[in-house]
């Protein structure tokens, strides 16, 4: 089947638009009409920014006429709804911000627009990015384009569904413990979390500030690299932004893994994977070897404490960050006789159950008498996990492991919060250590009784700031294996 313009990669769209073979306005119209035809069946978007997108497209076409060179010319992007875009509704998937209009634009989004990208809409997510399936959104259901009876992953599930269903060429997600890598794995995409501090968090509504990082969801490694190149780099508006030169990645993609040592983690529990996924990952490691890499065994003895450590630190930070939603300054207010009851009523009505659970856990872990026993201890384990990675990277260049322990699951399959928390078993350790990591498609698995093959993601991670090597190696693997191209998404609607 021949590709329609919006099914092309972001790199191809930008090349066509730059060569003026198609205009940004035409790409934008085609994307908006495709969204009109299928998004009712997918539910990727909470807000479609038709007017803003058309305005941006006209500006891009004009800038090209004026001779500007734009790396993302006319590329439609889907923005997770926890990132601010001036004058647009920014909800975080929460009732408390359901009608809140952002007064400014997040740096990462602004840089992409400056590079010629077109913001098509704001995408659904788990409330305040807390979750792994999008089911914690208070504002709608998002379906997996490869099997609409299943979740798209989360918390950046709206962005991953949008890109998988060609409703955008690039999605922006945020990853605190896995929220870019897991939905990428579930939706047959590349999902990339840069080193903590590489991409500005200014305008990203904070969940857990020491972990949150913005990154791309894309259909190819090259597209993820182009997006990263356009948005990474120091921002004085973010106190945790790192002032250190960014090495361009899109121009440095590798074709072989010759000379690289790739670590396979001995301590990761692979029992939960089941035979099928286990075999897919073993084949992926062998393919890395065939591409020239030397496989070495590495050990991360404290990584198994990642999940409990994360579920103290992230809620502790969220309990503080979410204190600002009090009915006074942002969004929802439920009136009451006095200010104290107004706070209580607003927060009781505005936050969903998972957010409340985390605020309670975090407040408890930070309270006097428990701080040392829980929060401080978790911070110490976090340091141990980071040291484990440092030791491992003394003997290898990259680490390969699963991105998730299962493929996309059915709605309500993980209604017990603890089983949902375990979804991030493989992604949380890298987040706690601040490392760059990505998921790249590595095969397909058809679960028992299911008719539709579901994508599987391989996670690669690298030392701090080694984005160039990480994306370069992922490209070599993708180029050789081409797993992403094996199946197409299913739509109930019409293809544009
Ligand atoms: N699933 C994890 C959580 O619920 C990670 C979320 C994220 O990365 N934003 O906290």
CSV table of C-alpha atoms in Angstrom, one decimal, residues 31-305:
chain,number,residue,atom,x,y,z
A,31,UNK,CA,-3.6,15.6,9.4
A,32,UNK,CA,-6.6,17.5,10.7
A,33,UNK,CA,-9.0,15.7,8.3
A,34,UNK,CA,-7.4,12.3,9.3
A,35,UNK,CA,-8.0,13.2,13.0
A,36,UNK,CA,-11.6,14.1,12.2
A,37,UNK,CA,-12.0,10.7,10.5
A,38,UNK,CA,-10.4,8.5,13.1
A,39,UNK,CA,-9.9,10.1,16.5
A,40,UNK,CA,-13.3,9.3,17.7
A,41,UNK,CA,-12.2,5.7,17.6
A,42,UNK,CA,-8.8,6.3,19.1
A,43,UNK,CA,-9.3,9.1,21.6
A,44,UNK,CA,-5.7,10.4,21.4
A,45,UNK,CA,-6.5,14.1,21.6
A,46,UNK,CA,-8.2,16.1,24.4
A,47,UNK,CA,-8.0,19.3,22.3
A,48,UNK,CA,-7.4,19.6,18.6
A,49,UNK,CA,-5.8,22.9,17.9
A,50,UNK,CA,-7.1,23.4,14.3
A,51,UNK,CA,-6.8,27.2,14.3
A,52,UNK,CA,-3.5,27.4,16.0
A,53,UNK,CA,-2.1,24.7,13.7
A,54,UNK,CA,-3.3,26.5,10.6
A,55,UNK,CA,-1.8,29.7,11.8
A,56,UNK,CA,1.5,28.0,12.5
A,57,UNK,CA,1.5,26.3,9.1
A,58,UNK,CA,1.0,29.6,7.3
A,59,UNK,CA,3.9,31.0,9.2
A,60,UNK,CA,6.1,28.1,8.3
A,61,UNK,CA,5.3,28.4,4.7
A,62,UNK,CA,6.1,32.0,4.8
A,63,UNK,CA,9.4,31.5,6.7
A,64,UNK,CA,10.4,29.0,4.0
A,65,UNK,CA,9.5,31.5,1.3
A,66,UNK,CA,11.8,33.9,3.1
A,67,UNK,CA,14.7,31.4,2.8
A,68,UNK,CA,14.8,30.0,6.3
A,69,UNK,CA,16.0,26.5,6.8
A,70,UNK,CA,13.7,24.6,9.2
A,71,UNK,CA,14.7,21.2,10.4
A,72,UNK,CA,11.1,20.2,11.3
A,73,UNK,CA,9.3,22.2,8.6
A,74,UNK,CA,5.6,21.3,8.6
A,75,UNK,CA,5.9,18.3,10.9
A,76,UNK,CA,2.7,17.8,12.8
A,77,UNK,CA,3.4,17.3,16.5
A,78,UNK,CA,1.1,16.0,19.3
A,79,UNK,CA,1.8,17.5,22.7
A,80,UNK,CA,1.0,15.7,25.9
A,81,UNK,CA,-1.5,17.7,27.9
A,82,UNK,CA,0.9,18.3,30.8
A,83,UNK,CA,2.9,20.8,28.7
A,84,UNK,CA,1.9,24.4,28.4
A,85,UNK,CA,1.1,26.0,25.1
A,86,UNK,CA,0.1,29.6,25.3
A,87,UNK,CA,-3.7,30.2,25.0
A,88,UNK,CA,-4.4,26.4,24.8
A,89,UNK,CA,-6.3,24.4,27.4
A,90,UNK,CA,-3.7,22.4,29.4
A,91,UNK,CA,-5.5,19.8,31.6
A,92,UNK,CA,-3.0,17.2,32.8
A,93,UNK,CA,-5.8,14.7,32.2
A,94,UNK,CA,-7.4,16.1,35.4
A,95,UNK,CA,-10.7,17.7,36.4
A,96,UNK,CA,-8.8,20.2,38.5
A,97,UNK,CA,-7.3,21.8,35.3
A,98,UNK,CA,-10.1,20.8,32.9
A,99,UNK,CA,-10.7,24.4,31.9
A,100,UNK,CA,-7.3,25.9,32.6
A,101,UNK,CA,-5.7,27.9,29.8
A,102,UNK,CA,-1.9,28.1,29.8
A,103,UNK,CA,-0.5,31.6,29.8
A,104,UNK,CA,2.8,30.7,28.2
A,105,UNK,CA,4.5,28.0,26.1
A,106,UNK,CA,6.8,25.3,27.5
A,107,UNK,CA,10.4,25.7,26.2
A,108,UNK,CA,10.5,22.3,24.5
A,109,UNK,CA,7.3,23.0,22.6
A,110,UNK,CA,8.4,26.5,21.7
A,111,UNK,CA,11.8,25.2,20.3
A,112,UNK,CA,10.0,22.7,18.1
A,113,UNK,CA,7.6,25.3,16.8
A,114,UNK,CA,10.6,27.5,16.1
A,115,UNK,CA,12.1,24.6,14.1
A,116,UNK,CA,9.0,24.6,12.0
A,117,UNK,CA,6.8,22.0,13.7
A,118,UNK,CA,3.0,22.4,13.8
A,119,UNK,CA,1.3,21.8,17.1
A,120,UNK,CA,-1.8,19.8,16.1
A,121,UNK,CA,-3.3,19.1,19.5
A,122,UNK,CA,-3.0,18.3,23.1
A,123,UNK,CA,-3.1,14.6,24.0
A,124,UNK,CA,-4.7,12.5,26.7
A,125,UNK,CA,-2.5,11.2,29.6
A,126,UNK,CA,-2.9,9.6,33.0
A,127,UNK,CA,-3.8,12.3,35.5
A,128,UNK,CA,-0.7,14.4,36.2
A,129,UNK,CA,1.3,11.6,34.4
A,130,UNK,CA,0.6,9.1,37.1
A,131,UNK,CA,0.0,5.7,35.5
A,132,UNK,CA,1.0,3.3,32.8
A,133,UNK,CA,-2.1,2.9,30.6
A,134,UNK,CA,-3.9,6.3,30.3
A,135,UNK,CA,-6.7,4.8,32.3
A,136,UNK,CA,-6.1,7.3,35.1
A,137,UNK,CA,-7.2,10.2,32.8
A,138,UNK,CA,-10.3,11.9,34.2
A,139,UNK,CA,-11.1,13.2,30.7
A,140,UNK,CA,-11.4,10.3,28.3
A,141,UNK,CA,-10.3,6.9,27.1
A,142,UNK,CA,-7.5,6.4,24.6
A,143,UNK,CA,-7.3,3.1,22.6
A,144,UNK,CA,-4.2,1.3,21.2
A,145,UNK,CA,-4.2,1.7,17.4
A,146,UNK,CA,-2.8,-1.8,17.0
A,147,UNK,CA,-5.8,-3.3,19.0
A,148,UNK,CA,-8.5,-0.9,20.2
A,149,UNK,CA,-9.5,-3.3,22.9
A,150,UNK,CA,-6.2,-2.6,24.6
A,151,UNK,CA,-4.5,0.4,26.3
A,152,UNK,CA,-2.0,2.5,24.5
A,153,UNK,CA,0.3,2.5,27.5
A,154,UNK,CA,1.0,5.5,29.7
A,155,UNK,CA,1.2,8.0,31.0
A,156,UNK,CA,2.0,9.5,27.5
A,157,UNK,CA,-0.6,7.2,25.9
A,158,UNK,CA,-2.4,9.9,23.9
A,159,UNK,CA,0.8,11.0,22.2
A,160,UNK,CA,1.8,7.4,21.5
A,161,UNK,CA,-1.6,6.6,20.1
A,162,UNK,CA,-1.6,9.8,18.0
A,163,UNK,CA,1.8,9.0,16.4
A,164,UNK,CA,1.0,5.3,15.8
A,165,UNK,CA,-2.3,6.2,14.1
A,166,UNK,CA,-0.7,8.9,11.9
A,167,UNK,CA,-2.5,11.6,13.7
A,168,UNK,CA,0.9,13.3,14.1
A,169,UNK,CA,4.4,12.5,13.0
A,170,UNK,CA,6.0,13.2,16.4
A,171,UNK,CA,4.5,13.1,19.9
A,172,UNK,CA,5.9,14.8,22.9
A,173,UNK,CA,5.8,12.8,26.1
A,174,UNK,CA,7.1,13.1,29.6
A,175,UNK,CA,8.9,10.3,31.3
A,176,UNK,CA,9.2,10.2,35.1
A,177,UNK,CA,9.5,6.4,35.6
A,178,UNK,CA,8.8,5.1,32.1
A,179,UNK,CA,6.0,7.1,30.6
A,180,UNK,CA,7.6,7.6,27.2
A,181,UNK,CA,9.4,4.2,26.9
A,182,UNK,CA,6.4,2.0,27.9
A,183,UNK,CA,3.8,3.6,25.6
A,184,UNK,CA,6.3,3.5,22.8
A,185,UNK,CA,6.7,-0.2,23.3
A,186,UNK,CA,3.0,-0.7,23.3
A,187,UNK,CA,2.4,1.3,20.2
A,188,UNK,CA,5.3,0.2,18.0
A,189,UNK,CA,7.2,3.4,18.3
A,190,UNK,CA,10.6,4.7,19.3
A,191,UNK,CA,10.3,6.5,22.7
A,192,UNK,CA,13.3,8.4,24.0
A,193,UNK,CA,14.0,9.8,27.4
A,194,UNK,CA,17.0,12.0,27.4
A,195,UNK,CA,19.5,12.5,30.3
A,196,UNK,CA,17.8,14.4,33.2
A,197,UNK,CA,18.4,18.1,32.6
A,198,UNK,CA,19.0,17.9,28.9
A,199,UNK,CA,15.5,19.1,27.8
A,200,UNK,CA,14.0,22.0,29.7
A,201,UNK,CA,11.1,21.3,32.1
A,202,UNK,CA,10.0,24.9,31.9
A,203,UNK,CA,6.3,24.7,31.1
A,204,UNK,CA,6.0,21.0,31.9
A,205,UNK,CA,3.6,20.7,34.8
A,206,UNK,CA,5.6,19.0,37.5
A,207,UNK,CA,4.9,15.5,38.8
A,208,UNK,CA,8.2,14.5,40.4
A,209,UNK,CA,10.7,17.3,39.6
A,210,UNK,CA,13.9,15.3,40.1
A,211,UNK,CA,12.7,12.6,37.6
A,212,UNK,CA,10.5,14.3,35.0
A,213,UNK,CA,12.0,14.6,31.5
A,214,UNK,CA,10.4,15.5,28.2
A,215,UNK,CA,11.2,13.4,25.1
A,216,UNK,CA,9.9,12.4,21.7
A,217,UNK,CA,7.7,9.5,20.6
A,218,UNK,CA,8.4,8.8,16.9
A,219,UNK,CA,8.0,6.2,14.2
A,220,UNK,CA,11.7,6.1,13.5
A,221,UNK,CA,15.0,6.7,15.5
A,222,UNK,CA,15.9,9.4,13.1
A,223,UNK,CA,12.7,11.3,13.8
A,224,UNK,CA,13.4,11.0,17.6
A,225,UNK,CA,16.9,12.3,17.0
A,226,UNK,CA,15.7,15.3,14.9
A,227,UNK,CA,13.2,16.2,17.6
A,228,UNK,CA,15.8,15.9,20.4
A,229,UNK,CA,18.3,18.0,18.5
A,230,UNK,CA,15.7,20.7,18.1
A,231,UNK,CA,14.6,20.9,21.7
A,232,UNK,CA,17.6,19.9,23.8
A,233,UNK,CA,19.9,22.4,25.5
A,234,UNK,CA,20.3,24.8,28.3
A,235,UNK,CA,17.3,27.0,29.4
A,236,UNK,CA,17.8,29.6,32.0
A,237,UNK,CA,14.1,29.2,32.9
A,238,UNK,CA,14.7,25.7,34.3
A,239,UNK,CA,16.9,25.6,37.4
A,240,UNK,CA,17.8,22.0,36.7
A,241,UNK,CA,18.6,22.5,33.1
A,242,UNK,CA,22.2,21.5,32.3
A,243,UNK,CA,24.5,24.1,30.7
A,244,UNK,CA,26.6,21.8,28.6
A,245,UNK,CA,26.9,21.6,24.8
A,246,UNK,CA,24.5,19.3,23.1
A,247,UNK,CA,26.0,17.0,20.5
A,248,UNK,CA,23.8,16.8,17.4
A,249,UNK,CA,22.5,13.2,17.1
A,250,UNK,CA,20.5,13.0,13.8
A,251,UNK,CA,23.6,13.5,11.8
A,252,UNK,CA,25.5,10.8,13.7
A,253,UNK,CA,23.3,7.8,13.3
A,254,UNK,CA,25.3,4.5,13.1
A,255,UNK,CA,25.1,1.7,10.6
A,256,UNK,CA,26.9,-0.9,12.6
A,257,UNK,CA,27.5,-1.7,16.3
A,258,UNK,CA,31.1,-2.7,15.6
A,259,UNK,CA,33.4,-2.1,18.6
A,260,UNK,CA,30.5,-1.5,21.0
A,261,UNK,CA,30.1,-3.5,24.2
A,262,UNK,CA,26.4,-4.0,25.2
A,263,UNK,CA,25.6,-5.1,28.7
A,264,UNK,CA,22.9,-7.6,29.4
A,265,UNK,CA,21.6,-7.3,33.0
A,266,UNK,CA,22.0,-10.5,35.0
A,267,UNK,CA,19.8,-9.5,37.9
A,268,UNK,CA,16.7,-8.5,36.0
A,269,UNK,CA,13.9,-10.9,36.8
A,270,UNK,CA,12.8,-12.2,33.4
A,271,UNK,CA,10.3,-14.8,34.7
A,272,UNK,CA,7.4,-12.4,34.4
A,273,UNK,CA,8.1,-12.0,30.7
A,274,UNK,CA,6.8,-15.5,29.7
A,275,UNK,CA,8.3,-17.7,27.0
A,276,UNK,CA,7.3,-15.7,24.0
A,277,UNK,CA,8.7,-12.3,25.1
A,278,UNK,CA,11.8,-14.0,26.6
A,279,UNK,CA,12.5,-15.5,23.2
A,280,UNK,CA,11.9,-12.1,21.4
A,281,UNK,CA,14.4,-10.4,23.7
A,282,UNK,CA,17.0,-13.2,23.3
A,283,UNK,CA,16.7,-12.8,19.6
A,284,UNK,CA,17.1,-9.0,19.9
A,285,UNK,CA,20.4,-9.5,21.9
A,286,UNK,CA,21.6,-11.9,19.3
A,287,UNK,CA,20.8,-9.3,16.6
A,288,UNK,CA,22.8,-6.7,18.4
A,289,UNK,CA,25.7,-9.2,18.4
A,290,UNK,CA,25.2,-9.8,14.7
A,291,UNK,CA,25.5,-6.1,14.1
A,292,UNK,CA,29.0,-6.2,15.6
A,293,UNK,CA,28.4,-5.6,19.3
A,294,UNK,CA,30.1,-7.6,21.9
A,295,UNK,CA,27.6,-8.8,24.6
A,296,UNK,CA,28.9,-8.6,28.1
A,297,UNK,CA,27.0,-9.6,31.3
A,298,UNK,CA,26.6,-6.7,33.8
A,299,UNK,CA,25.1,-6.7,37.2
A,300,UNK,CA,22.8,-4.1,38.8
A,301,UNK,CA,22.3,-5.6,42.2
A,302,UNK,CA,20.2,-2.8,43.6
A,303,UNK,CA,18.0,-2.2,40.6
A,304,UNK,CA,15.4,-4.6,42.0
A,305,UNK,CA,14.7,-1.9,44.7
